[in-house]
Amino acid sequence: MFDKILIANRGEIACRVIKTARRMGIKTVAIYSDADRKALHVSMADEAIHIGPPPANQSYIVIDKVMEAIRASGAQAVHPGYGFLSENSKFAEALSAEGVAFVGPPVGAIEKMGDKITSKKIAAEAGVSTVPGYMGEIADGDEAVKISGEIGYPVMIKASAGGGGKGMRIAWKEDEVREGFQSSKNEAANSFGDDRIFIEKFVTQPRHIEIQVLADAHGNCIYLGERECSIQRRNQKVIEEAPSPFLDPETRKAMGEQACALAQAVGYTSAGTVEFIVDGDRNFYFLEMNTRLQVEHPVTELITGVDLVEQMIRVANGEPLSITQDDVKLNGWAMESRLYAEDPYRGFLPSIGRLTRYRPPAEVAVEGAVVRNDTGVYEGGEISMYYDPMIAKLCTWGPTRAAAIEGMRNALDSFEVEGIGHNLPFLSAVMDHPKFTSGDITTAFIAEEYPEGFEGVALPEGSLRRIAAACAAMNRVAEIRRARVSGTLDNHERRVGEDWNVALQGMDYDVQIAADPTGASVTFADGAVLRVAGDWTPGDQLATMTVDGTPLVLKVGKISGGFRIRSRGADLKVHVRSPRQAELARLMPEKLPPDTSKLLLCPMPGLIVKVNVEVGDEVQDGQALCTVEAMKMENILRAERKGVVSKINAAAGDSLAVDDVIMEFE
């Protein structure tokens, strides 16, 4: 077995590989850029080597720099993780020439399957059903428009060397092809150093289901079930689960056998994933093969008990697989939620900054429940603009799908993140969505269910009552503490009353509180009584309580006259007032937000790539105004209504902060 492995990656996947290597008794070497000097993977590894400036194309994807680090460390093998150089055949060749083992497939398999254009051709020749498309290289936007017309709209524009949603666009008409083609080329060049683009038919209402394969150099290949990855946004997976709620055993077997046949046809070894789209009749079509470890691999590990990183290392060491297809049993259900540094209330645009608070739920592995959190960050660390915005992968396991979902709901409610925008509220909203809980999902789920974007969750009345009761009880605890403050006036005693008014989400509840040593009984005006118990004390930012015997987890912040409460995707201002205070509050005028309808504001910290208009131009609803790049993604900002540009405050190359004014309109 290897003594030392270098991990040619960063963030959570580097930390993930380090954990398995450590358990196997293998020393690890981390590499890092200037931006990652204090990163978690650097501190976790046995040694770390600096490889350059923050941009990936000057550090993590520069083969020569990574090779220098390998030589300096004396590492015998390299695990590439995902992204960066993980599917770069030139990197694998360089390792081979150096006599260093690549913890991944052979160069030939990477070249045949890692390139999406070539893989489609091979799959078609092997008799695998594929989606109609144009697999050749495309010269320019005009040719892209011509090809798209021949295929038929809508089409998917994809980077040949892409992954993680980078370099991908859906186009429904000619103008969108021209815009999408150039943006995809730019993103592909910046992220992968390869700007080749191909176009294929976009199949509407599909499910995205992928098969995990594992092969060795001794002719053995097995599949470890499937993962349902249909909850996607901007072609990037957000929530994954295993197994799929849609597949039957016959379809699973057919897809698995086809995936293995394809892997063996190209001499594949190591872990790999064959991706399919599946229609409503369970017809499946080959999309691509990812010749690396997938981001969502933990859900497969949770239902099979197989450590995929360990298997990859053993295969790279020349060992045969220790398990056969008959040994693979799917046990229970697993969910994975990707926690991203992006603001769901601003169209999911990237958010960067310092994690002033980062408290994931406790990782547990007990009978009937598992909580696992794969992460590469820590409290006080920074989310950089240079890399992918993923903070963590929160996973849960349960004996049934319903149990795994309920475990995820509670884990998300317990996850504390402050300092940046993040998608925790959105993830919680999906877990409670009837379509998701029923398993009736497609890749269009987010676009269909949140067509105007995410604006938070409106909780049902029953949930509001539970939160109101909890907040009334918490307020009583806070009032008692305030009443006991020393230094009060002589002969003056502050009494904590029993009558209160709780206002939240447009609802108003008059309540009475009767407390005792084990909790409080909260009586509503209609006579309903809710029993609240918990050990919350003022200052705690997480309240773990029970209301009528049912667990309730709340993220708690202090606001004037009450609490900021976040629970199940809702962000609530909860005011707890005396009856007289509530009466006066109803007379207060509502403060209106400022009018920004004549301004184009920068929705995230980023770099202006292009300004499409000039002062005096008349713009139409939906017209592209400028392009902002952040976290390797280009975002086209469009006009929300017809108008005339009166002032432009930024130019290409300018770096802007959130809400900086880019341009103004008459």
XYZ file of C-alpha atoms in Angstrom:
666
model
C 0.000 0.000 0.000
C 1.076 3.606 -0.605
C 2.830 5.440 2.218
C 1.960 8.944 1.043
C -0.741 10.417 -1.218
C -0.908 13.951 -2.564
C -4.404 15.386 -2.991
C -4.534 17.588 -6.088
C -7.564 19.530 -4.916
C -8.927 21.759 -2.171
C -11.982 22.265 0.036
C -14.345 19.565 1.204
C -13.215 16.847 -1.212
C -9.593 17.221 -0.100
C -10.748 16.900 3.519
C -12.874 13.891 2.575
C -9.912 12.061 1.003
C -7.681 12.904 3.963
C -10.138 11.234 6.371
C -10.057 7.905 4.524
C -6.301 8.023 3.944
C -5.747 8.678 7.644
C -7.939 5.692 8.552
C -5.896 3.537 6.150
C -2.628 4.686 7.737
C -1.544 6.681 4.665
C 0.122 10.099 5.045
C -1.344 12.964 3.020
C 0.014 16.019 1.233
C -2.160 19.075 0.573
C -1.553 21.753 -2.037
C -2.814 25.299 -1.649
C -2.981 28.679 -3.335
C -2.485 32.074 -1.697
C -6.232 32.226 -1.011
C -6.137 28.862 0.782
C -3.192 29.369 3.148
C -5.475 28.939 6.160
C -7.890 26.453 4.575
C -9.108 23.415 6.499
C -7.566 20.863 4.133
C -4.159 22.484 4.670
C -4.326 22.041 8.439
C -5.723 18.490 8.197
C -2.987 17.100 5.918
C 0.341 15.811 7.221
C 2.140 18.340 5.041
C 1.154 21.136 2.672
C 2.829 22.771 -0.329
C 2.114 26.213 -1.800
C 1.483 26.218 -5.565
C 0.629 29.761 -6.622
C -1.829 32.686 -6.784
C -5.573 32.353 -6.057
C -6.979 31.867 -9.593
C -7.213 28.145 -10.371
C -5.671 28.660 -13.806
C -2.540 29.937 -12.045
C -2.394 27.256 -9.356
C -4.651 24.200 -9.016
C -4.928 23.409 -12.733
C -1.323 24.171 -13.666
C 0.105 20.681 -14.188
C 3.745 21.742 -13.862
C 3.143 23.318 -10.451
C 1.296 20.265 -9.161
C 4.061 17.997 -10.473
C 6.673 20.105 -8.644
C 4.714 19.621 -5.434
C 4.587 15.855 -6.018
C 8.350 15.678 -6.509
C 9.002 17.845 -3.450
C 6.777 15.705 -1.238
C 7.805 12.284 -2.511
C 4.167 11.228 -2.805
C 3.667 7.825 -4.453
C 0.089 8.479 -5.597
C -2.227 11.377 -6.363
C -5.963 11.600 -5.703
C -7.460 14.329 -7.925
C -10.853 14.683 -6.212
C -13.380 16.198 -8.616
C -13.075 19.242 -10.868
C -9.676 20.840 -11.553
C -7.367 18.142 -13.032
C -9.493 15.103 -12.145
C -10.445 14.377 -15.776
C -7.347 15.783 -17.460
C -5.577 13.055 -19.426
C -2.396 15.152 -19.743
C -2.146 15.238 -15.969
C -2.594 11.458 -15.774
C 0.104 11.060 -18.447
C 2.485 13.319 -16.521
C 1.978 11.204 -13.402
C 2.608 8.015 -15.336
C 5.815 9.422 -16.786
C 6.931 10.293 -13.262
C 6.102 6.812 -11.943
C 3.381 8.154 -9.664
C 0.066 6.303 -9.363
C -3.068 8.135 -10.421
C -6.011 7.352 -8.132
C -8.391 7.232 -11.038
C -8.901 5.546 -14.406
C -6.288 4.888 -17.130
C -5.364 7.680 -19.533
C -7.198 5.979 -22.397
C -10.453 5.779 -20.454
C -10.186 9.437 -19.454
C -9.658 10.463 -23.069
C -12.529 8.331 -24.358
C -15.067 8.967 -21.616
C -13.918 12.192 -19.966
C -14.455 14.120 -23.204
C -18.211 14.426 -23.641
C -18.072 14.584 -27.440
C -15.964 11.429 -27.773
C -17.945 9.580 -25.118
C -21.206 10.177 -27.001
C -19.728 8.698 -30.160
C -18.381 5.638 -28.329
C -21.706 5.116 -26.555
C -23.580 5.298 -29.851
C -21.185 2.789 -31.449
C -21.716 0.487 -28.454
C -25.464 0.568 -29.016
C -26.244 2.737 -26.018
C -29.268 4.989 -26.440
C -28.093 8.608 -26.608
C -29.753 12.009 -26.839
C -29.785 13.577 -30.354
C -27.097 16.211 -30.775
C -24.047 17.513 -32.625
C -20.841 16.001 -31.286
C -18.315 17.864 -33.459
C -16.496 21.059 -32.550
C -18.428 24.265 -33.191
C -16.566 27.225 -34.629
C -18.704 30.232 -33.675
C -22.113 31.527 -32.715
C -23.450 31.414 -36.284
C -22.634 27.734 -36.614
C -24.123 27.110 -33.164
C -27.398 28.734 -34.293
C -27.462 26.655 -37.495
C -26.857 23.394 -35.608
C -29.452 24.262 -32.964
C -32.061 24.840 -35.656
C -31.341 21.437 -37.177
C -31.570 19.655 -33.801
C -34.714 21.537 -32.785
C -35.272 23.786 -29.797
C -34.753 23.720 -26.899
C -31.070 22.759 -26.956
C -28.383 22.302 -24.315
C -25.055 24.059 -24.895
C -22.328 22.226 -22.974
C -18.601 22.459 -22.426
C -16.899 19.305 -23.635
C -14.563 19.256 -20.631
C -17.186 20.632 -18.269
C -18.715 19.603 -14.993
C -20.487 21.062 -11.973
C -22.804 23.126 -14.160
C -19.930 25.214 -15.544
C -20.126 26.026 -19.241
C -23.741 24.879 -19.588
C -26.729 26.804 -20.966
C -30.245 25.940 -22.126
C -31.358 27.888 -25.198
C -34.926 28.157 -26.454
C -34.259 30.504 -29.397
C -31.499 31.925 -31.622
C -30.575 34.915 -29.430
C -30.108 32.645 -26.429
C -27.851 30.329 -28.466
C -25.567 33.229 -29.434
C -25.352 34.543 -25.869
C -25.076 31.099 -24.301
C -22.440 29.857 -26.738
C -19.999 32.667 -25.919
C -20.613 32.547 -22.156
C -20.187 28.766 -22.135
C -16.886 29.056 -24.032
C -15.620 31.698 -21.584
C -16.612 29.687 -18.496
C -15.133 26.500 -19.963
C -11.826 28.200 -20.739
C -11.584 29.765 -17.270
C -12.632 26.648 -15.363
C -11.092 23.811 -17.386
C -8.611 25.371 -19.822
C -10.670 23.858 -22.691
C -13.274 25.971 -24.513
C -14.714 23.304 -26.846
C -18.511 23.300 -26.933
C -21.093 20.810 -28.163
C -24.872 21.021 -28.520
C -27.553 18.424 -27.905
C -31.327 18.246 -27.706
C -32.662 19.301 -24.320
C -35.186 16.696 -23.203
C -37.940 18.427 -21.246
C -39.349 16.963 -18.019
C -36.540 14.425 -17.547
C -35.141 12.855 -14.418
C -31.377 12.887 -13.936
C -30.360 9.474 -12.610
C -26.786 8.219 -12.462
C -25.172 4.838 -11.841
C -22.082 4.452 -9.659
C -19.619 1.940 -11.086
C -16.457 0.497 -9.557
C -13.908 -1.431 -11.611
C -10.435 -2.894 -11.064
C -7.541 -3.796 -13.348
C -8.403 -7.515 -13.108
C -11.536 -7.374 -15.259
C -14.059 -6.902 -12.462
C -16.748 -4.230 -12.655
C -19.768 -3.725 -10.397
C -22.476 -1.077 -10.011
C -23.563 0.247 -6.622
C -27.095 1.325 -7.401
C -28.230 4.727 -8.568
C -28.500 8.303 -7.375
C -31.429 10.587 -8.127
C -30.031 14.028 -8.981
C -33.069 15.751 -10.467
C -33.205 18.691 -8.039
C -30.972 21.045 -10.013
C -30.609 24.774 -10.503
C -28.667 26.245 -13.413
C -27.749 22.668 -14.334
C -26.013 22.250 -10.995
C -27.207 19.589 -8.571
C -28.602 20.848 -5.278
C -30.144 17.790 -3.600
C -29.338 14.148 -4.332
C -30.684 10.918 -2.946
C -30.086 7.204 -3.204
C -31.814 5.160 -4.310
C -34.189 6.892 -6.744
C -37.873 6.925 -5.767
C -38.715 6.366 -9.453
C -36.739 3.322 -10.569
C -37.993 -0.227 -10.312
C -35.586 -3.181 -9.857
C -35.732 -4.107 -13.545
C -34.767 -0.626 -14.753
C -32.058 -0.362 -12.098
C -30.548 -3.660 -13.243
C -30.699 -2.673 -16.927
C -29.063 0.695 -16.284
C -26.410 -0.838 -14.047
C -25.487 -3.547 -16.523
C -25.331 -1.042 -19.360
C -23.123 1.257 -17.286
C -20.721 -1.594 -16.509
C -20.657 -2.706 -20.146
C -19.724 0.824 -21.212
C -17.011 1.047 -18.542
C -15.485 -2.272 -19.569
C -15.615 -1.312 -23.249
C -13.075 1.447 -22.559
C -10.960 -0.507 -20.048
C -12.179 1.574 -17.146
C -10.796 1.133 -13.623
C -11.500 3.000 -10.359
C -14.781 4.687 -9.375
C -16.809 6.319 -12.112
C -20.330 7.485 -12.787
C -22.492 6.920 -15.849
C -25.177 9.580 -16.086
C -28.565 9.068 -17.744
C -31.708 11.052 -18.312
C -34.842 9.020 -17.723
C -38.277 9.894 -19.098
C -41.682 9.259 -17.535
C -41.839 5.772 -19.049
C -38.456 4.809 -17.560
C -36.714 4.972 -20.929
C -33.127 5.988 -20.226
C -30.568 7.788 -22.384
C -26.813 8.019 -21.871
C -25.627 11.535 -21.100
C -21.984 11.230 -20.138
C -19.514 9.371 -17.987
C -17.695 11.193 -15.224
C -14.289 9.565 -14.892
C -13.811 10.605 -11.285
C -15.404 10.619 -7.872
C -18.732 12.477 -7.887
C -19.623 15.248 -5.448
C -22.659 13.230 -4.357
C -20.824 9.966 -3.670
C -21.668 9.984 0.087
C -25.299 8.945 -0.486
C -24.080 5.805 -2.270
C -21.676 5.103 0.577
C -24.494 5.468 3.110
C -26.806 2.915 1.447
C -24.103 0.392 0.484
C -21.539 0.686 3.286
C -18.753 0.927 0.690
C -16.058 3.612 1.152
C -15.507 4.692 -2.459
C -12.329 6.638 -1.707
C -10.793 3.576 -0.078
C -11.778 1.417 -3.051
C -10.224 3.932 -5.463
C -6.954 3.858 -3.524
C -6.903 0.048 -3.410
C -7.623 -0.248 -7.139
C -4.833 2.258 -7.877
C -2.555 0.042 -5.778
C -3.344 -2.878 -8.098
C -5.678 -4.758 -5.768
C -8.753 -6.614 -7.089
C -12.188 -5.593 -5.841
C -13.035 -7.322 -2.574
C -16.774 -7.319 -3.316
C -18.853 -8.765 -6.151
C -22.160 -7.639 -7.617
C -23.991 -10.145 -5.416
C -22.450 -8.504 -2.336
C -23.994 -5.123 -3.176
C -27.151 -4.588 -1.119
C -29.057 -1.311 -0.982
C -29.926 -0.572 2.634
C -32.326 2.227 3.570
C -32.323 5.716 2.064
C -29.867 8.602 1.990
C -30.237 12.325 1.256
C -27.596 14.933 0.441
C -28.139 18.689 0.557
C -25.448 20.889 -0.924
C -24.937 23.975 1.202
C -23.853 26.785 -1.125
C -22.545 30.292 -0.459
C -25.298 31.893 -2.487
C -28.204 34.121 -1.569
C -31.569 32.511 -2.412
C -33.317 35.851 -1.882
C -31.160 37.419 -4.620
C -31.721 34.847 -7.317
C -29.161 32.427 -5.786
C -26.279 34.697 -6.738
C -22.881 33.933 -5.164
C -22.050 35.363 -1.763
C -18.541 35.729 -0.416
C -17.119 36.813 2.913
C -16.171 35.536 6.341
C -18.069 32.797 8.155
C -18.746 34.629 11.399
C -20.644 31.576 12.630
C -20.416 28.010 11.331
C -21.976 25.339 13.528
C -23.068 22.227 11.613
C -25.335 19.695 13.307
C -23.593 16.967 15.279
C -22.525 14.023 13.126
C -24.155 10.864 14.436
C -24.270 7.224 13.360
C -26.771 5.324 15.465
C -29.261 2.622 14.682
C -32.017 4.102 12.540
C -30.333 7.457 11.814
C -27.113 8.908 10.396
C -26.050 12.547 10.024
C -22.870 13.204 8.045
C -21.371 16.549 7.064
C -18.564 16.700 4.492
C -17.049 20.173 4.615
C -13.903 22.146 3.930
C -14.581 25.293 5.959
C -14.593 26.401 9.599
C -15.919 29.240 11.705
C -13.862 32.355 11.044
C -12.714 31.151 7.622
C -13.421 32.961 4.366
C -15.500 31.985 1.349
C -13.387 33.038 -1.612
C -14.581 34.454 -4.920
C -12.082 32.262 -6.770
C -13.626 28.835 -6.308
C -16.845 26.871 -6.301
C -19.352 28.275 -3.746
C -20.096 24.957 -2.027
C -19.613 25.130 1.752
C -20.660 21.638 2.801
C -22.557 18.497 1.868
C -25.048 17.600 4.583
C -26.159 13.974 4.407
C -28.713 11.952 6.334
C -29.646 8.274 6.285
C -32.768 6.522 7.482
C -34.427 3.135 6.994
C -37.020 4.756 4.695
C -37.182 7.774 2.406
C -39.554 9.527 4.825
C -37.124 8.947 7.698
C -34.168 10.279 5.686
C -36.177 13.410 4.764
C -37.248 14.012 8.371
C -33.639 13.585 9.479
C -32.578 16.145 6.880
C -35.259 18.605 8.008
C -33.997 18.488 11.593
C -30.342 18.653 10.525
C -30.967 21.709 8.334
C -32.837 23.432 11.166
C -29.806 22.815 13.419
C -27.217 24.111 10.917
C -25.989 27.580 11.909
C -24.302 29.732 9.257
C -23.796 33.497 9.557
C -21.735 36.120 7.750
C -22.646 35.233 4.176
C -25.723 34.509 2.104
C -26.496 30.784 1.964
C -29.170 28.439 0.669
C -30.184 26.729 3.926
C -33.707 28.254 3.787
C -34.202 26.955 0.268
C -33.002 23.464 1.130
C -35.460 23.380 4.036
C -38.263 24.541 1.752
C -37.585 21.703 -0.694
C -37.650 19.115 2.091
C -41.197 20.221 2.982
C -42.448 20.587 -0.604
C -45.277 18.123 -1.373
C -43.879 17.303 -4.822
C -40.495 16.439 -3.396
C -41.822 14.386 -0.514
C -43.995 12.422 -2.953
C -40.975 11.707 -5.181
C -42.750 13.294 -8.172
C -39.767 15.326 -9.385
C -37.944 16.168 -12.614
C -34.970 18.357 -13.468
C -37.505 21.168 -13.989
C -38.613 21.049 -10.331
C -36.964 24.297 -9.214
C -37.878 26.214 -12.384
C -41.506 25.097 -12.159
C -42.056 25.399 -8.422
C -40.058 28.621 -7.935
C -40.526 30.457 -11.272
C -40.140 33.893 -9.651
C -37.214 32.797 -7.520
C -37.201 31.996 -3.831
C -38.837 34.498 -1.515
C -38.900 32.456 1.654
C -41.514 30.132 3.088
C -44.958 31.016 4.414
C -45.504 28.572 7.250
C -48.927 27.013 7.858
C -50.981 28.220 10.804
C -50.203 25.163 12.898
C -46.458 25.785 12.612
C -46.907 29.484 13.406
C -48.750 28.611 16.615
C -45.956 26.268 17.677
C -43.350 28.979 17.046
C -45.511 31.614 18.761
C -45.804 29.418 21.856
C -42.056 28.766 21.884
C -41.244 32.476 21.495
C -43.670 33.417 24.263
C -41.906 30.954 26.558
C -38.454 32.221 25.514
C -39.540 35.821 26.042
C -40.690 34.943 29.569
C -37.237 33.516 30.344
C -35.614 36.695 28.983
C -38.002 38.924 30.973
C -37.205 37.091 34.205
C -33.501 37.628 33.587
C -34.081 41.327 32.894
C -36.158 41.653 36.059
C -33.261 40.320 38.126
C -30.720 42.886 36.945
C -28.919 44.453 39.905
C -28.826 48.188 40.541
C -32.570 48.806 40.171
C -34.398 51.599 42.033
C -35.148 51.048 45.694
C -38.723 49.981 46.501
C -39.277 49.162 42.808
C -40.019 45.605 41.734
C -40.534 44.546 38.131
C -43.222 41.913 37.656
C -43.209 39.520 34.711
C -46.766 39.361 33.473
C -48.682 36.363 32.175
C -50.525 38.090 29.298
C -48.671 38.657 26.029
C -49.258 39.240 22.357
C -47.163 37.376 19.755
C -47.102 38.758 16.192
C -45.475 36.897 13.288
C -46.038 36.437 9.534
C -49.119 38.680 9.599
C -50.730 36.719 12.449
C -51.531 38.053 15.904
C -51.935 35.770 18.938
C -53.016 36.815 22.421
C -51.611 34.271 24.854
C -51.341 33.543 28.567
C -48.310 31.791 30.043
C -48.374 29.571 33.094
C -44.863 28.367 33.963
C -43.585 25.627 36.255
C -40.171 23.983 36.838
C -40.501 21.642 33.819
C -41.705 24.149 31.232
C -44.602 26.439 30.345
C -48.190 26.039 29.224
C -49.182 28.626 26.622
C -52.931 29.226 26.307
C -54.286 30.910 23.149
C -57.399 33.103 23.006
C -59.424 30.251 21.459
C -58.619 27.999 24.415
C -55.932 25.887 22.730
C -53.022 25.034 25.032
C -49.491 24.167 23.892
C -46.929 22.778 26.326
C -43.394 24.115 25.778
C -40.236 22.581 27.260
C -36.562 23.289 26.623
C -33.380 24.652 28.154
C -32.966 27.803 26.044
C -31.293 30.732 27.785
C -30.963 34.336 26.504
C -28.038 34.604 24.110
C -28.343 31.074 22.739
C -28.590 31.219 18.949
C -30.092 27.748 18.683
C -33.165 26.684 20.618
C -33.882 22.955 20.809
C -37.320 22.611 22.311
C -40.399 20.423 22.378
C -43.898 21.753 21.795
C -46.603 19.298 22.860
C -43.960 16.582 22.856
C -42.827 17.230 19.266
C -39.255 18.499 18.638
C -38.864 22.082 17.421
C -35.475 23.526 16.478
C -35.236 27.293 15.989
C -32.367 29.560 14.997
C -32.749 32.576 17.281
C -31.585 36.153 16.825
C -32.462 39.210 18.914
C -34.441 42.106 17.450
C -36.115 45.019 19.185
C -39.157 43.718 21.015
C -38.725 40.078 20.045
C -36.771 37.554 18.032
C -35.602 36.812 14.523
C -36.598 33.175 14.071
C -35.511 30.892 11.240
C -37.155 27.517 10.871
C -38.096 25.206 7.990
C -37.097 27.753 5.339
C -38.969 30.672 6.933
C -37.255 33.827 8.194
C -39.593 35.468 10.693
C -39.632 38.617 12.778
C -41.496 37.588 15.930
C -42.589 40.410 18.230
C -43.604 39.513 21.775
C -45.324 42.477 23.432
C -47.508 43.289 26.393
C -51.163 43.878 25.466
C -50.662 47.673 25.699
C -47.474 47.582 23.588
C -49.293 45.520 20.963
C -52.139 48.036 20.886
C -49.723 50.906 20.244
C -47.709 48.929 17.690
C -50.801 48.523 15.519
C -50.953 52.323 15.178
C -47.382 52.642 13.860
C -46.992 53.421 10.109
C -45.191 50.818 7.997
C -41.717 51.743 6.775
C -41.466 51.328 3.004
C -38.252 50.158 1.269
C -36.362 52.634 -0.974
C -37.294 52.786 -4.666
C -34.543 51.164 -6.772
C -36.655 50.632 -9.895
C -34.514 53.039 -11.941
C -31.189 51.519 -10.882
C -29.264 48.413 -11.930
C -27.607 47.168 -8.753
C -24.794 44.647 -8.619
C -26.460 41.591 -7.036
C -23.217 40.085 -5.711
C -19.511 40.840 -5.273
C -17.979 40.291 -8.696
C -16.064 41.491 -11.723
C -17.673 43.355 -14.629
C -16.837 41.314 -17.745
C -18.806 43.287 -20.323
C -21.156 46.271 -20.562
C -23.611 45.813 -23.439
C -25.182 49.296 -23.589
C -24.206 52.967 -23.685
C -25.653 56.148 -22.206
C -28.708 57.193 -24.206
C -29.577 53.665 -25.385
C -33.189 52.608 -25.144
C -33.422 49.134 -23.633
C -36.248 46.625 -23.720
C -37.573 44.246 -21.080
C -35.197 41.260 -20.871
C -32.356 42.892 -22.824
C -28.823 42.033 -21.666
C -27.242 45.036 -19.933
C -23.951 43.669 -18.629
C -22.164 40.511 -17.508
C -20.780 39.982 -13.984
C -18.406 37.133 -13.165
C -18.255 35.613 -9.680
C -17.114 32.189 -8.462
C -16.256 31.000 -11.979
C -19.791 31.739 -13.246
C -20.825 34.466 -15.685
C -24.139 36.130 -14.815
C -25.941 38.208 -17.447
C -27.918 41.064 -15.873
C -31.011 42.030 -17.875
C -33.407 44.963 -17.971
C -36.539 44.415 -15.916
C -38.535 46.913 -17.981
C -38.292 49.300 -20.926
C -36.191 52.423 -20.305
C -33.365 54.733 -21.378
C -29.843 54.485 -19.932
C -28.980 57.814 -18.287
C -25.708 56.949 -16.542
C -23.184 54.099 -16.433
C -21.028 53.872 -13.321
C -18.915 50.793 -14.125
C -16.782 49.447 -16.959
C -15.316 46.088 -17.920
C -12.664 45.078 -15.403
C -14.228 46.904 -12.452
C -14.660 44.974 -9.221
C -17.960 45.720 -7.484
C -19.571 44.997 -4.137
C -23.158 43.966 -3.456
C -25.678 46.718 -4.321
C -23.140 48.962 -6.060
C -25.004 50.952 -8.736
C -23.908 49.762 -12.185
C -26.191 51.994 -14.232
C -29.154 54.344 -13.925
C -32.234 54.837 -16.111
C -34.486 57.777 -16.941
